[in-house]
Coordinates of C-alpha atoms in Angstrom, one line a residue:
Chain A
M460 CA 22.1 -20.8 -1.2
T461 CA 23.1 -19.0 2.0
S462 CA 20.4 -17.8 4.3
Y463 CA 19.9 -15.1 6.9
D464 CA 17.0 -14.5 9.3
I465 CA 16.8 -10.9 8.3
V466 CA 18.2 -9.2 5.2
I467 CA 18.1 -5.4 5.2
V468 CA 18.3 -3.7 1.8
G469 CA 20.1 -0.3 2.3
G470 CA 22.7 0.8 4.9
G471 CA 21.5 4.4 5.4
P472 CA 19.8 5.7 8.6
A473 CA 16.7 3.4 8.2
G474 CA 18.7 0.2 7.5
L475 CA 21.2 0.9 10.3
A476 CA 18.5 1.6 13.0
A477 CA 16.5 -1.4 11.8
A478 CA 19.6 -3.7 12.1
V479 CA 20.5 -2.5 15.6
S480 CA 16.9 -2.9 16.7
A481 CA 16.5 -6.4 15.2
K482 CA 19.8 -7.5 16.9
N483 CA 18.7 -6.0 20.2
S484 CA 15.4 -7.9 19.8
G485 CA 17.3 -11.2 19.8
I486 CA 18.1 -12.0 16.1
D487 CA 21.8 -12.8 15.4
S488 CA 21.6 -13.7 11.7
I489 CA 21.3 -10.3 10.1
L490 CA 22.8 -9.0 6.8
I491 CA 22.8 -5.3 5.7
I492 CA 23.4 -4.9 1.9
E493 CA 24.6 -1.4 0.9
R494 CA 25.4 -0.3 -2.7
D495 CA 27.7 2.5 -1.8
K496 CA 31.3 2.1 -0.5
E497 CA 30.4 3.0 3.1
L498 CA 27.5 2.8 5.5
G499 CA 25.5 5.9 6.4
G500 CA 23.6 6.6 3.2
I501 CA 22.7 10.1 2.3
L502 CA 23.8 11.4 5.8
N503 CA 27.4 11.1 4.6
Q504 CA 26.9 14.1 2.3
C505 CA 24.6 16.1 4.7
I506 CA 27.5 17.7 6.5
H507 CA 25.3 20.5 7.9
N508 CA 24.1 20.4 11.5
G509 CA 20.6 20.1 12.9
F510 CA 20.2 16.3 13.0
G511 CA 19.3 14.4 16.2
L512 CA 17.6 17.0 18.3
H513 CA 14.8 14.5 19.1
T514 CA 16.9 11.4 19.3
F515 CA 20.1 12.6 21.1
K516 CA 19.0 16.0 22.4
E517 CA 21.9 17.7 20.6
E518 CA 22.5 19.1 17.2
L519 CA 24.7 16.8 15.2
T520 CA 25.9 16.9 11.6
G521 CA 24.7 14.1 9.2
P522 CA 28.0 12.1 9.4
E523 CA 28.0 12.3 13.2
Y524 CA 24.4 11.2 13.4
A525 CA 25.1 8.2 11.1
Y526 CA 28.2 7.3 13.1
R527 CA 26.1 6.9 16.3
F528 CA 24.4 4.0 14.5
I529 CA 27.3 2.7 12.5
E530 CA 29.3 2.3 15.8
Q531 CA 26.5 0.2 17.2
V532 CA 26.5 -2.0 14.1
Y533 CA 30.2 -2.5 14.6
D534 CA 29.9 -3.2 18.3
L535 CA 27.0 -5.6 17.9
G536 CA 28.9 -7.5 15.2
I537 CA 26.2 -7.1 12.6
E538 CA 27.2 -8.3 9.2
Y539 CA 27.1 -6.0 6.2
K540 CA 28.2 -6.0 2.6
L541 CA 29.3 -2.8 0.8
D542 CA 29.6 -2.1 -2.9
T543 CA 26.8 -4.6 -3.3
M544 CA 23.7 -4.0 -5.4
V545 CA 20.4 -5.9 -4.8
M546 CA 19.0 -6.8 -8.2
D547 CA 15.8 -8.6 -7.2
I548 CA 13.7 -9.7 -4.2
S549 CA 11.3 -12.5 -4.9
H550 CA 7.9 -13.0 -3.5
D551 CA 9.2 -15.8 -1.3
K552 CA 12.1 -13.6 0.0
V553 CA 15.0 -14.8 -2.1
V554 CA 17.3 -11.8 -2.4
T555 CA 19.5 -11.7 -5.5
A556 CA 22.5 -9.4 -5.3
M557 CA 25.8 -8.8 -6.9
N558 CA 29.2 -7.2 -6.3
R559 CA 32.8 -7.4 -7.7
E560 CA 34.0 -10.0 -5.2
D561 CA 31.2 -12.5 -5.1
G562 CA 29.7 -11.9 -8.5
M563 CA 26.0 -12.7 -8.5
F564 CA 24.6 -14.5 -5.5
Q565 CA 21.3 -15.4 -3.8
I566 CA 20.2 -15.3 -0.2
Q567 CA 17.2 -16.9 1.4
A568 CA 15.8 -14.4 3.9
G569 CA 13.5 -15.2 6.7
A570 CA 12.3 -11.6 6.7
V571 CA 13.3 -8.6 4.5
I572 CA 13.5 -5.0 5.5
L573 CA 13.2 -2.5 2.7
A574 CA 15.3 0.5 3.5
M575 CA 16.4 1.8 0.1
G576 CA 15.6 5.5 0.7
C577 CA 14.5 7.8 -2.0
R578 CA 15.8 9.6 -5.1
E579 CA 15.5 13.1 -6.4
R580 CA 13.0 14.0 -9.1
P581 CA 15.1 14.6 -12.2
R582 CA 14.7 17.2 -14.9
G583 CA 13.1 14.7 -17.2
A584 CA 10.1 14.6 -14.9
L585 CA 9.6 18.4 -14.9
N586 CA 9.1 19.2 -18.5
I587 CA 11.3 22.3 -18.4
P588 CA 11.7 23.8 -21.9
G589 CA 15.0 24.9 -23.3
Y590 CA 18.4 23.5 -24.2
R591 CA 20.0 20.5 -22.4
P592 CA 23.5 21.9 -21.7
A593 CA 26.0 20.9 -18.9
G594 CA 25.5 22.7 -15.6
I595 CA 22.1 21.3 -14.6
Y596 CA 22.3 19.2 -11.4
S597 CA 19.9 17.9 -8.9
A598 CA 20.6 19.6 -5.5
G599 CA 21.7 16.3 -4.0
T600 CA 24.2 15.6 -6.8
A601 CA 25.7 19.1 -6.2
Q602 CA 25.8 18.3 -2.5
R603 CA 27.8 15.1 -3.1
L604 CA 30.2 16.9 -5.5
V605 CA 30.9 19.8 -3.0
N606 CA 30.9 17.9 0.3
M607 CA 32.4 14.6 -0.6
E608 CA 34.3 14.9 -3.9
G609 CA 35.5 18.5 -3.3
F610 CA 34.3 19.9 -6.6
M611 CA 32.3 23.1 -7.2
P612 CA 29.6 22.5 -9.8
G613 CA 29.6 26.2 -10.8
R614 CA 29.9 29.8 -9.7
E615 CA 26.6 31.5 -10.5
V616 CA 23.6 29.5 -9.5
V617 CA 19.8 29.6 -9.9
I618 CA 17.8 27.0 -7.9
L619 CA 14.5 25.6 -8.9
G620 CA 12.4 24.2 -6.1
S621 CA 12.6 25.1 -2.4
G622 CA 13.1 21.6 -1.0
D623 CA 15.5 21.4 2.0
I624 CA 18.4 20.1 0.0
G625 CA 18.2 23.0 -2.4
L626 CA 18.1 25.5 0.5
I627 CA 21.0 23.8 2.2
M628 CA 23.0 23.9 -1.0
A629 CA 22.2 27.6 -1.5
R630 CA 24.1 28.3 1.7
R631 CA 26.8 25.8 1.1
M632 CA 27.7 27.1 -2.3
T633 CA 27.6 30.7 -0.9
F634 CA 30.1 29.6 1.7
E635 CA 32.4 28.3 -1.1
G636 CA 32.3 31.5 -3.0
A637 CA 29.4 31.0 -5.5
I638 CA 26.7 33.6 -6.1
V639 CA 23.2 32.2 -5.7
K640 CA 20.9 34.5 -7.5
V641 CA 17.4 33.3 -6.8
V642 CA 15.4 30.3 -5.6
A643 CA 12.2 29.8 -7.7
E644 CA 9.3 27.7 -6.2
I645 CA 6.3 26.9 -8.3
M646 CA 4.0 26.4 -5.3
P647 CA 2.7 29.4 -3.3
Y648 CA 4.5 27.9 -0.2
S649 CA 8.0 26.5 0.4
G650 CA 8.6 22.8 0.3
G651 CA 11.4 23.2 2.9
L652 CA 11.6 23.8 6.7
K653 CA 11.2 27.4 7.9
R654 CA 14.6 27.4 9.7
N655 CA 16.3 26.5 6.4
I656 CA 14.6 29.4 4.6
V657 CA 15.8 31.8 7.3
Q658 CA 19.3 30.4 7.9
C659 CA 20.1 29.5 4.3
L660 CA 18.4 32.2 2.2
D661 CA 17.5 35.2 4.4
D662 CA 20.9 35.2 6.1
Y663 CA 22.7 35.7 2.8
G664 CA 20.1 37.9 1.1
I665 CA 19.1 35.2 -1.5
P666 CA 15.5 35.9 -2.8
L667 CA 12.9 33.1 -2.7
K668 CA 10.3 33.6 -5.4
L669 CA 7.1 31.7 -4.6
S670 CA 4.7 30.8 -7.5
H671 CA 7.6 31.1 -9.9
T672 CA 9.1 28.5 -12.2
V673 CA 11.8 28.1 -14.9
I674 CA 10.4 28.7 -18.4
D675 CA 13.7 28.7 -20.4
I676 CA 17.2 27.4 -20.1
E677 CA 19.8 29.0 -22.4
G678 CA 23.3 27.7 -23.5
K679 CA 24.3 24.9 -25.9
E680 CA 27.4 23.6 -24.2
R681 CA 27.0 25.0 -20.7
V682 CA 24.1 26.8 -19.0
S683 CA 24.4 30.6 -19.8
A684 CA 21.1 31.9 -18.5
V685 CA 17.8 30.8 -17.0
T686 CA 14.4 32.6 -17.3
I687 CA 11.8 32.3 -14.6
A688 CA 8.2 33.6 -14.6
E689 CA 5.4 33.9 -12.2
V690 CA 2.6 31.2 -12.4
G691 CA -1.1 31.7 -11.9
P692 CA -3.4 29.5 -9.9
D693 CA -3.5 27.2 -12.9
M694 CA 0.3 26.7 -12.6
K695 CA 0.8 28.3 -16.1
P696 CA 3.4 31.1 -16.6
I697 CA 1.9 34.6 -16.7
P698 CA 3.1 36.5 -19.8
G699 CA 5.0 39.7 -18.9
T700 CA 6.4 38.4 -15.6
E701 CA 9.6 36.8 -17.1
E702 CA 12.9 37.5 -15.4
R703 CA 16.2 36.4 -17.0
Y704 CA 19.2 35.5 -14.8
T705 CA 22.7 34.9 -16.3
C706 CA 24.2 31.9 -14.6
D707 CA 26.3 28.8 -15.2
T708 CA 24.4 26.4 -13.0
L709 CA 20.8 25.4 -12.4
L710 CA 20.1 23.2 -9.3
L711 CA 16.9 21.2 -9.1
S712 CA 15.3 20.6 -5.7
T713 CA 11.9 19.6 -6.7
G714 CA 10.9 16.7 -4.6
L715 CA 12.0 13.2 -3.6
I716 CA 10.5 9.9 -4.7
P717 CA 10.8 6.7 -2.8
E718 CA 13.0 4.2 -4.7
N719 CA 10.7 1.2 -5.0
E720 CA 11.8 -0.6 -8.2
L721 CA 12.7 -3.7 -6.0
S722 CA 9.5 -3.5 -4.0
R723 CA 7.4 -3.3 -7.2
S724 CA 9.1 -6.3 -8.9
A725 CA 8.7 -8.3 -5.7
G726 CA 4.9 -7.6 -5.9
V727 CA 4.6 -5.3 -3.0
E728 CA 1.5 -3.1 -3.2
I729 CA 2.4 0.6 -3.6
N730 CA 0.5 3.6 -2.4
P731 CA 0.1 6.0 -5.3
I732 CA 0.2 9.1 -3.0
T733 CA 3.5 8.3 -1.2
S734 CA 5.0 6.1 -3.9
G735 CA 5.9 3.9 -1.1
P736 CA 4.6 0.5 0.0
V737 CA 1.2 0.1 1.7
V738 CA 2.0 -1.1 5.2
N739 CA 0.0 -2.2 8.3
E740 CA 0.5 -1.3 11.9
I741 CA 3.8 -3.4 12.2
L742 CA 5.2 -1.7 9.0
E743 CA 4.7 -4.9 7.1
T744 CA 4.0 -4.6 3.3
S745 CA 1.4 -6.6 1.4
I746 CA 3.9 -9.5 1.4
P747 CA 4.1 -11.1 4.8
G748 CA 7.6 -10.9 6.3
V749 CA 8.6 -8.0 4.0
F750 CA 8.8 -4.7 6.1
A751 CA 9.5 -1.2 5.0
C752 CA 10.9 1.9 6.8
G753 CA 12.5 5.3 6.2
N754 CA 12.2 7.3 3.0
V755 CA 11.5 4.2 0.9
L756 CA 8.2 4.1 2.8
H757 CA 7.3 7.8 2.7
V758 CA 9.6 10.8 2.5
H759 CA 10.4 12.1 6.0
D760 CA 11.3 15.6 7.1
L761 CA 13.5 14.6 10.0
V762 CA 15.9 11.7 10.2
D763 CA 15.0 11.3 13.9
Y764 CA 11.6 10.0 12.7
V765 CA 13.3 7.7 10.2
S766 CA 15.3 6.1 13.1
E767 CA 12.3 5.7 15.2
E768 CA 10.3 4.1 12.5
A769 CA 13.1 1.8 11.5
T770 CA 13.6 0.8 15.1
R771 CA 10.0 -0.4 15.0
A772 CA 10.5 -2.2 11.7
G773 CA 13.5 -4.0 13.0
A774 CA 11.8 -5.2 16.2
N775 CA 8.7 -6.3 14.2
A776 CA 10.8 -8.2 11.7
A777 CA 12.6 -9.9 14.6
K778 CA 9.2 -10.9 16.1
Y779 CA 8.1 -12.3 12.8
V780 CA 11.2 -14.5 12.5
M781 CA 10.9 -15.7 16.1
A782 CA 7.3 -16.6 15.6
G783 CA 8.5 -19.1 12.9
C784 CA 7.8 -16.9 10.0
A785 CA 4.1 -17.7 10.4
E786 CA 2.6 -14.8 12.2
A787 CA -1.0 -15.8 13.2
E788 CA -3.2 -14.7 10.3
G789 CA -6.7 -13.5 10.8
G790 CA -7.9 -11.0 13.2
K791 CA -9.7 -8.0 11.9
T792 CA -8.3 -5.1 9.8
I793 CA -9.3 -1.5 10.3
Q794 CA -8.7 0.8 7.3
L795 CA -7.0 4.2 7.9
K796 CA -8.2 6.9 5.6
A797 CA -6.9 10.4 4.9
V798 CA -9.4 13.0 3.6
G799 CA -10.0 16.8 3.5
G800 CA -6.5 18.1 3.6
A801 CA -4.7 15.1 5.0
R802 CA -3.0 13.4 2.0
Y803 CA -2.1 10.0 3.3
T804 CA -1.4 8.0 6.4
V805 CA 1.3 5.5 7.4
P806 CA 0.3 2.9 8.2
S807 CA -2.7 2.2 6.0
T808 CA -4.3 -0.5 8.0
I809 CA -4.4 -1.6 11.7
N810 CA -4.9 -5.0 13.2
P811 CA -5.9 -4.0 16.7
D812 CA -4.8 -7.3 18.3
R813 CA -1.3 -6.8 17.0
M814 CA -0.8 -3.1 17.5
D815 CA 1.3 -1.6 20.3
D816 CA -0.4 0.1 23.2
L817 CA 0.3 3.4 21.5
L818 CA 0.6 3.7 17.7
T819 CA 2.0 6.8 15.9
V820 CA 0.2 7.5 12.7
R821 CA 2.2 9.9 10.4
F822 CA 0.7 12.0 7.6
R823 CA 1.2 15.1 5.6
V824 CA -1.2 17.9 4.6
G825 CA -1.7 19.0 1.1
A826 CA -1.7 22.8 1.7
V827 CA -0.9 25.3 4.4
F828 CA -3.5 25.3 7.2
Q829 CA -3.5 28.0 10.0
E830 CA -5.5 27.8 13.2
S831 CA -7.1 24.5 12.1
Y832 CA -7.9 21.2 13.7
V833 CA -6.6 17.6 13.1
S834 CA -9.6 15.4 13.7
V835 CA -9.8 11.7 14.0
Y836 CA -13.0 9.8 13.3
F837 CA -13.8 6.3 14.4
D838 CA -16.3 5.5 11.7
D839 CA -18.7 8.5 12.0
E840 CA -17.8 9.5 15.5
R841 CA -15.2 12.2 16.1
V842 CA -12.8 11.0 18.8
M843 CA -9.9 13.4 18.6
H844 CA -9.9 17.1 17.8
M845 CA -6.6 18.9 18.2
K846 CA -5.9 22.5 17.4
K847 CA -2.8 23.3 15.4
K848 CA -1.5 26.8 14.9
I849 CA 0.0 25.9 11.6
M850 CA 0.5 22.9 9.3
A851 CA 2.4 22.9 6.1
P852 CA 3.2 20.3 3.4
G853 CA 6.9 20.5 4.2
E854 CA 6.5 19.1 7.7
M855 CA 5.1 15.7 8.8
E856 CA 2.2 15.6 11.2
Q857 CA 1.2 12.8 13.5
V858 CA -1.6 11.5 15.7
I859 CA -1.2 8.8 18.4
L860 CA -3.8 6.1 18.6
Q861 CA -4.4 4.1 21.8
K862 CA -5.0 0.4 21.6
K863 CA -7.5 0.3 24.4
Q864 CA -9.5 3.0 22.7
I865 CA -9.7 0.9 19.5
L866 CA -10.4 -2.4 21.3
A867 CA -13.3 -0.7 23.1
R868 CA -15.1 -0.5 19.7
P869 CA -15.3 -4.1 18.3
D870 CA -17.3 -3.0 15.3
L871 CA -14.9 -0.3 14.2
K872 CA -14.2 -0.5 10.4
T873 CA -12.6 2.8 9.4
I874 CA -10.4 5.4 11.1
T875 CA -10.4 8.7 9.2
I876 CA -7.9 11.5 9.7
T877 CA -9.0 14.9 8.4
I878 CA -8.2 18.7 8.7
E879 CA -11.1 20.8 9.8
A880 CA -11.5 24.6 10.1
E881 CA -13.4 24.3 13.4
Chain B
M97 CA 17.6 53.3 17.5
E98 CA 17.5 50.5 15.0
K99 CA 14.4 48.6 13.9
R100 CA 14.5 45.2 12.4
T101 CA 11.9 42.6 11.3
L102 CA 12.9 38.9 11.7
T103 CA 11.3 35.6 10.8
C104 CA 11.2 33.3 13.9
I105 CA 12.6 29.8 13.3
G106 CA 11.3 28.4 16.5
C107 CA 8.5 26.5 14.7
P108 CA 6.8 26.4 11.3
M109 CA 4.6 29.4 12.1
G110 CA 7.4 31.7 11.2
C111 CA 6.2 34.7 13.2
Q112 CA 7.3 38.1 11.9
I113 CA 8.9 39.7 14.9
T114 CA 9.7 43.4 14.9
V115 CA 12.4 44.5 17.3
E116 CA 13.4 48.1 18.2
F117 CA 16.9 48.2 19.8
E118 CA 20.1 50.0 20.2
G119 CA 23.3 48.0 20.9
E120 CA 22.5 45.6 23.6
E121 CA 19.3 47.4 24.7
I122 CA 15.9 46.3 23.4
F123 CA 13.1 48.9 23.6
S124 CA 10.3 46.9 22.0
L125 CA 9.6 43.4 20.7
T126 CA 6.4 42.6 18.9
G127 CA 4.8 40.0 16.6
N128 CA 5.9 36.9 18.5
T129 CA 3.2 34.5 19.7
C130 CA 5.3 32.6 22.3
A131 CA 8.4 32.8 24.5
I132 CA 10.6 31.0 22.0
G133 CA 10.1 33.9 19.6
D134 CA 11.1 36.4 22.3
K135 CA 14.3 34.6 23.1
Y136 CA 15.2 34.1 19.4
A137 CA 14.7 37.7 18.5
R138 CA 16.7 39.0 21.4
Q139 CA 19.6 36.8 20.6
E140 CA 19.4 37.5 16.9
V141 CA 19.5 41.3 17.1
T142 CA 22.2 41.5 19.8
H143 CA 24.5 38.4 19.2
P144 CA 23.6 36.5 16.0
E145 CA 25.5 33.2 16.0
R146 CA 25.7 30.2 13.8
V147 CA 27.5 26.8 13.6
V148 CA 29.6 26.6 10.4
T149 CA 30.0 23.3 8.7
S150 CA 32.3 22.6 5.8
T151 CA 35.0 20.2 4.6
V152 CA 38.8 20.1 4.9
V153 CA 41.5 18.6 2.7
V154 CA 43.0 15.4 4.2
E155 CA 46.6 14.3 3.4
G156 CA 47.6 10.6 3.6
G157 CA 44.0 9.5 4.1
A158 CA 41.7 6.9 2.6
K159 CA 39.7 9.8 1.3
D160 CA 40.9 13.3 0.1
R161 CA 38.5 15.2 2.2
T162 CA 36.5 15.0 5.4
S163 CA 33.8 17.1 7.0
V164 CA 34.2 19.5 9.9
K165 CA 32.2 21.9 12.0
T166 CA 32.7 24.7 14.5
K167 CA 32.3 23.0 17.8
G168 CA 29.8 25.7 18.9
N169 CA 28.2 28.9 17.6
I170 CA 30.4 31.6 16.3
P171 CA 29.4 35.2 15.6
K172 CA 27.6 35.5 12.3
D173 CA 29.9 38.2 11.0
K174 CA 32.9 35.8 11.3
I175 CA 31.5 33.1 9.1
F176 CA 33.4 34.0 5.9
E177 CA 36.6 34.6 7.8
C178 CA 36.1 31.2 9.4
M179 CA 35.5 29.6 5.9
E180 CA 38.9 31.0 4.7
A181 CA 40.7 29.4 7.6
I182 CA 38.9 26.1 7.0
N183 CA 39.9 26.1 3.4
E184 CA 43.6 26.5 4.3
V185 CA 43.6 23.4 6.5
R186 CA 45.7 20.4 5.4
A187 CA 44.8 17.7 8.0
Q188 CA 46.8 14.5 8.4
A189 CA 45.0 11.2 8.5
P190 CA 43.9 9.3 10.4
L191 CA 41.2 11.6 11.8
K192 CA 38.5 10.8 14.3
I193 CA 35.2 12.5 15.0
G194 CA 36.0 15.3 17.5
D195 CA 39.7 15.8 16.5
V196 CA 40.5 19.5 16.5
V197 CA 41.8 20.8 13.1
I198 CA 41.8 24.5 14.0
K199 CA 42.1 25.7 17.6
D200 CA 40.2 29.0 18.5
V201 CA 39.2 29.8 14.9
C202 CA 39.5 33.5 14.1
G203 CA 39.7 34.3 17.8
T204 CA 36.2 33.2 18.5
G205 CA 37.3 30.8 21.3
V206 CA 35.6 28.0 19.3
D207 CA 37.5 25.0 17.8
V208 CA 36.9 23.5 14.4
V209 CA 36.5 19.7 14.8
V210 CA 36.2 16.7 12.5
T211 CA 32.7 15.3 12.0
K212 CA 33.6 12.2 10.0
N213 CA 36.3 9.6 10.6
C214 CA 39.0 9.3 8.0
D215 CA 41.4 6.3 8.1
A216 CA 45.0 6.5 6.9
A217 CA 45.6 5.3 3.3

């Protein structure tokens, strides 16, 4: 069996940044395994601009952003395998993979970095009534067809869900001559970024109907019409509010789910809120030496944050390998809790001895909050209280914890993040 | 005098900004809560501009298509004219990020450039 110090599962933005960081931290034996035919992941089909404002201080398109990292992978001589699917990761970090050239093969990894990204929620998970004709696509599938394969999925489009990919595709298909009739969102707020609503819908006069969902799909061979209706606070359609749109295409942009089949079968503990692994302050999962970063860990709003998180995962995996794969156990563990409007935190636990001087804790809120406060409690004592004009579920929030502040409280057991009105 | 209400894209607040203006001259601007909103609304009513991104057909390449963008902002009302020009392009591989496929698209003074490398077949 061949062996590598670090095996990275996934060659998208998370995997690439993790690889570059691990290499720069002094590890030479690194392998990236990517199932697609090229590196770059989902960024290859995100041809719109707006990436990299935080990282590179300029607005790049997805492929340009990816290439900034791919180029470093080439220059640093980091090994990668394309068209290769990881089938299994064992508890003792044996990675089983296959491709057409090598067949099935196994690699003993010193450390594993999970960077598989996420997948779109499919129609089957939505319980939409109606026929099952051709013409129903997830927004990301339509994006790949239009931007990479050069096919238009249809000419008259209804979009369910206001996730960013759906908004981006509304504009993209309008550019290519399609008519986008309406975007229906079941929640009373949009799941996407404000700038995407303005620049992708408002610019082209495409209506966004909040608190609306699809209640019927017509057409036996191909979609011929879609009916939407308003929903009440109970999320049930309100009789009498139905509107029928003739169309040949329905795009679904109804949420992303981290792709953790491999993590689960390896025995990694999963957080039911994020559907991603539970990680500690060094982004290590419940299996020592298995790290996670990017959208497989929790769905991010900006790729810049993925790159930053993956850079930390890569450096931490390198540190783990150099310590002889036997990071000193012990030390205490502080639990991080999200309550009262905050839905989750990444990480879930902190070992104060191992944490960096400053630790970014990311979370999302469960509803829209205006003129509210993000509060951090150390056990029962409130230690941070920051006013925010607005927080929305579509955007990630963060607090930065200081190591010295935590070390100053040797009895600290729980850090709680919550949203307060005052 | 024209009056228009815009949603600011400076941050998630999405302030509704009302602008009264005529041509280049702005008479009143209300509803913004910071300087970003002021700047955005002024630009948006007098010279709305966007970057356009799309794909072009590639000949003799490892792939049939690669992605492109306008190298800078172009006036919003030129977007569809620009898309027509982009759809007529037949670019020859190999192509590198930054290669110009249309010079001065639709007289905007802005070039359309490649955003993804494409090797020759």
